[in-house]
Amino acid sequence: MPRPSLYSLLRPLLFRLDAEAAHGAGMRAAQLGQRVPGVVRTLFPAADARLAQSAWGLAFASPVGLAAGFDKNAALVPFWASLGLGFAEVGSVTARPSVGNPTPRAFRLPADRALVNRMGLNNEGAAAVAARLASTPRPPGFVLGVNVAKTHDPTLLGDAGIEDFRQSVRALAPQADYLALNVSCPNTAEGKTFETPDALDALLSAVVEELDREPRAGGSGSVGTPPLLVKLSPPATTDIDAGMVNELVQICLGHGVDGFIATNTASDRSGLTTEAGRLEAIGRGGLSGRPLADRALALTRHLYRTTDGAVPIIGVGGIDSAEAAYARVRAGATLLQVYTGLVYEGPGLVSRIHRGLVRLLDRDGLGTLADAVGAAAR
Ligand SMILES: Cc1cc2nc3c(=O)[nH]c(=O)nc-3n(C[C@H](O)[C@H](O)[C@H](O)COP(=O)(O)O)c2cc1C
């Protein structure tokens, strides 16, 4: 019988706390772990070399990264590296600091291995996060993505919203190995995303102009503008509305977007077993975790096909096992991210995905994970 992991013993205690309080406790424990990265590293071995990936000229020692929202203020970058992750996407960061929505604002749906959150983009703001990143030594070989969003303020509409994004890009691009635009947050104060053709087009024009203005010479030391990625919402069903998605994809490609992140959380509650009364009591917010997996996988496959595999995709949404990770890679993801899986499975999930991916490559007679990318999408 397999030995229970430390996390499986701790989880019942953590799950007695409200979801956000448990997250806070985990972050404080990680802060302690960050002081002894060598010790943490012995518990969480590095990924097998066969799993290494490259994208946008960056080398990823592991294809598995931390999804946005977990470390909004970039407080724990060295810790994420010591867990064996290949990269972390910090943020979402907004131009102005924000306390987010009133609590409680994060909820577990254990029967569905899911979460609902309406955090509301709480973060310390672009200037504070940029200063922290500038003074944090970057773990060697670790890739840092920075995710930016519009400040949580319903009065920031139209051009003012775009100017807000611009400010964040200006402050944070010098610190980022890649920059992700969160155009799909379901928890905005005005209840809208930037995923309409006109809004996305205007936003991308401004962001690209901002990036071209001042090629950076900072962050990881590379010169030039960081690759620009766009994070999309999940489709309503696995049956993708190709017309809508393709229009957004073409706008992105027209502006030279370098990659996609599929997907953000979902506003709907489809496919859940949690009883309706509980869902009603929780109220609105973005759904994450296992119920998202099939839809995020379908969008990944669709993006891979429509771009002929030429634009790297980060697959995220319900990845909580090596099998789910491998399916996402075969659908077209070069890289993967985890959030809700970490909450339910603990930090050992990263090494379990690594070991399982090597086993699955052996089963399929493949040399490297790169050989599997898009194998089920062609
Ligand atoms: C509590 C919570 C906060 C999140 N905050 C952000 C955020 O600030 N920006 C963002 O782009 N995505 C955010 N996300 C979405 C995740 O990055 C990810 O896209 C989504 O949860 C699906 O992955 P998962 O099923 O592995 O959780 C958040 C998710 C959760 C659960």
mmCIF file of N, CA and C and ligand atoms in Angstrom, residues 67-69 72 89 91-92 106 115 117 119 121 147 182 231 263-265 288-290 292 316-319 337-341, ligand 1:
data_model
loop_
_atom_site.group_PDB
_atom_site.id
_atom_site.type_symbol
_atom_site.label_atom_id
_atom_site.label_comp_id
_atom_site.label_asym_id
_atom_site.label_seq_id
_atom_site.Cartn_x
_atom_site.Cartn_y
_atom_site.Cartn_z
ATOM 1 N N ALA A 67 0.025 28.373 -11.719
ATOM 2 C CA ALA A 67 -0.942 29.236 -12.415
ATOM 3 C C ALA A 67 -1.085 30.577 -11.703
ATOM 4 N N ALA A 68 -1.526 31.571 -12.438
ATOM 5 C CA ALA A 68 -1.734 32.915 -11.872
ATOM 6 C C ALA A 68 -2.777 32.868 -10.762
ATOM 7 N N GLY A 69 -2.614 33.750 -9.787
ATOM 8 C CA GLY A 69 -3.574 33.863 -8.701
ATOM 9 C C GLY A 69 -3.081 33.251 -7.409
ATOM 10 N N LYS A 72 0.014 36.146 -6.011
ATOM 11 C CA LYS A 72 -0.348 37.374 -6.726
ATOM 12 C C LYS A 72 0.723 38.443 -6.607
ATOM 13 N N GLU A 89 3.772 31.854 -12.757
ATOM 14 C CA GLU A 89 3.161 33.077 -13.306
ATOM 15 C C GLU A 89 2.597 33.852 -12.127
ATOM 16 N N GLY A 91 0.940 37.214 -10.111
ATOM 17 C CA GLY A 91 -0.185 38.079 -10.450
ATOM 18 C C GLY A 91 -1.489 37.317 -10.304
ATOM 19 N N SER A 92 -2.603 37.841 -10.815
ATOM 20 C CA SER A 92 -2.649 39.051 -11.620
ATOM 21 C C SER A 92 -2.256 40.275 -10.790
ATOM 22 N N ALA A 106 -13.599 32.745 -1.446
ATOM 23 C CA ALA A 106 -13.059 31.515 -2.040
ATOM 24 C C ALA A 106 -13.697 30.330 -1.335
ATOM 25 N N LEU A 115 -12.986 24.586 -7.058
ATOM 26 C CA LEU A 115 -13.070 25.782 -6.223
ATOM 27 C C LEU A 115 -13.950 26.792 -6.932
ATOM 28 N N ASN A 117 -14.063 31.051 -6.823
ATOM 29 C CA ASN A 117 -13.491 32.241 -6.184
ATOM 30 C C ASN A 117 -13.992 33.507 -6.851
ATOM 31 N N MET A 119 -12.168 36.500 -5.815
ATOM 32 C CA MET A 119 -11.192 37.295 -5.075
ATOM 33 C C MET A 119 -11.278 38.763 -5.480
ATOM 34 N N LEU A 121 -9.231 40.321 -7.878
ATOM 35 C CA LEU A 121 -7.936 40.907 -8.264
ATOM 36 C C LEU A 121 -7.280 41.680 -7.118
ATOM 37 N N ASN A 147 1.560 38.134 -14.865
ATOM 38 C CA ASN A 147 0.205 38.248 -15.397
ATOM 39 C C ASN A 147 -0.369 39.593 -14.968
ATOM 40 N N ASN A 182 -4.326 39.063 -18.683
ATOM 41 C CA ASN A 182 -5.547 38.439 -18.183
ATOM 42 C C ASN A 182 -6.725 39.233 -18.732
ATOM 43 N N LYS A 231 -4.482 35.197 -22.014
ATOM 44 C CA LYS A 231 -5.191 34.154 -21.260
ATOM 45 C C LYS A 231 -6.683 34.217 -21.539
ATOM 46 N N THR A 263 -7.068 27.513 -19.741
ATOM 47 C CA THR A 263 -7.988 28.628 -19.673
ATOM 48 C C THR A 263 -8.037 29.248 -18.267
ATOM 49 N N ASN A 264 -8.795 30.341 -18.204
ATOM 50 C CA ASN A 264 -9.131 30.959 -16.932
ATOM 51 C C ASN A 264 -10.294 30.171 -16.282
ATOM 52 N N THR A 265 -10.844 30.684 -15.209
ATOM 53 C CA THR A 265 -11.979 30.022 -14.552
ATOM 54 C C THR A 265 -13.274 30.290 -15.338
ATOM 55 N N SER A 288 -13.038 26.666 -10.857
ATOM 56 C CA SER A 288 -11.767 26.069 -11.298
ATOM 57 C C SER A 288 -11.736 24.608 -10.893
ATOM 58 N N GLY A 289 -10.748 23.883 -11.386
ATOM 59 C CA GLY A 289 -10.564 22.496 -10.988
ATOM 60 C C GLY A 289 -11.093 21.507 -12.009
ATOM 61 N N ARG A 290 -11.329 20.281 -11.514
ATOM 62 C CA ARG A 290 -11.633 19.168 -12.401
ATOM 63 C C ARG A 290 -12.788 19.424 -13.382
ATOM 64 N N LEU A 292 -13.435 21.762 -15.061
ATOM 65 C CA LEU A 292 -12.992 22.599 -16.178
ATOM 66 C C LEU A 292 -12.176 21.807 -17.202
ATOM 67 N N VAL A 316 -4.081 24.910 -18.864
ATOM 68 C CA VAL A 316 -4.399 25.042 -17.442
ATOM 69 C C VAL A 316 -5.899 24.867 -17.248
ATOM 70 N N GLY A 317 -6.271 24.255 -16.131
ATOM 71 C CA GLY A 317 -7.687 24.008 -15.839
ATOM 72 C C GLY A 317 -7.877 22.540 -15.530
ATOM 73 N N GLY A 318 -7.981 22.220 -14.239
ATOM 74 C CA GLY A 318 -8.291 20.854 -13.832
ATOM 75 C C GLY A 318 -7.170 19.851 -14.009
ATOM 76 N N ILE A 319 -5.936 20.296 -14.099
ATOM 77 C CA ILE A 319 -4.828 19.332 -14.214
ATOM 78 C C ILE A 319 -4.445 18.904 -12.795
ATOM 79 N N GLN A 337 -0.042 24.417 -16.331
ATOM 80 C CA GLN A 337 -0.072 25.113 -15.034
ATOM 81 C C GLN A 337 -1.067 24.426 -14.103
ATOM 82 N N VAL A 338 -0.785 24.567 -12.816
ATOM 83 C CA VAL A 338 -1.681 23.993 -11.810
ATOM 84 C C VAL A 338 -2.035 25.035 -10.754
ATOM 85 N N TYR A 339 -3.265 24.959 -10.290
ATOM 86 C CA TYR A 339 -3.706 25.751 -9.141
ATOM 87 C C TYR A 339 -4.568 24.866 -8.241
ATOM 88 N N THR A 340 -5.814 24.580 -8.673
ATOM 89 C CA THR A 340 -6.738 23.830 -7.825
ATOM 90 C C THR A 340 -6.191 22.438 -7.499
ATOM 91 N N GLY A 341 -5.490 21.831 -8.421
ATOM 92 C CA GLY A 341 -4.864 20.524 -8.173
ATOM 93 C C GLY A 341 -3.930 20.581 -6.974
HETATM 94 C C1 LIG B 1 -8.418 31.510 -5.892
HETATM 95 C C2 LIG B 1 -8.036 31.700 -7.330
HETATM 96 C C3 LIG B 1 -7.525 32.922 -7.751
HETATM 97 C C4 LIG B 1 -7.170 33.119 -9.091
HETATM 98 N N1 LIG B 1 -6.642 34.326 -9.469
HETATM 99 C C5 LIG B 1 -6.270 34.508 -10.764
HETATM 100 C C6 LIG B 1 -5.685 35.729 -11.173
HETATM 101 O O1 LIG B 1 -5.460 36.646 -10.374
HETATM 102 N N2 LIG B 1 -5.357 35.878 -12.495
HETATM 103 C C7 LIG B 1 -5.556 34.875 -13.417
HETATM 104 O O2 LIG B 1 -5.220 35.060 -14.585
HETATM 105 N N3 LIG B 1 -6.084 33.698 -13.036
HETATM 106 C C8 LIG B 1 -6.441 33.488 -11.745
HETATM 107 N N4 LIG B 1 -6.970 32.285 -11.373
HETATM 108 C C9 LIG B 1 -7.201 31.240 -12.399
HETATM 109 C C10 LIG B 1 -6.088 30.205 -12.446
HETATM 110 O O3 LIG B 1 -4.859 30.796 -12.832
HETATM 111 C C11 LIG B 1 -6.432 29.084 -13.451
HETATM 112 O O4 LIG B 1 -6.527 29.640 -14.748
HETATM 113 C C12 LIG B 1 -7.749 28.389 -13.120
HETATM 114 O O5 LIG B 1 -7.911 28.245 -11.728
HETATM 115 C C13 LIG B 1 -7.833 26.997 -13.765
HETATM 116 O O6 LIG B 1 -6.805 26.150 -13.296
HETATM 117 P P1 LIG B 1 -7.012 25.067 -12.118
HETATM 118 O O7 LIG B 1 -8.214 24.261 -12.472
HETATM 119 O O8 LIG B 1 -5.742 24.278 -12.066
HETATM 120 O O9 LIG B 1 -7.239 25.838 -10.883
HETATM 121 C C14 LIG B 1 -7.331 32.059 -10.032
HETATM 122 C C15 LIG B 1 -7.834 30.829 -9.601
HETATM 123 C C16 LIG B 1 -8.183 30.628 -8.276
HETATM 124 C C17 LIG B 1 -8.718 29.282 -7.852
#
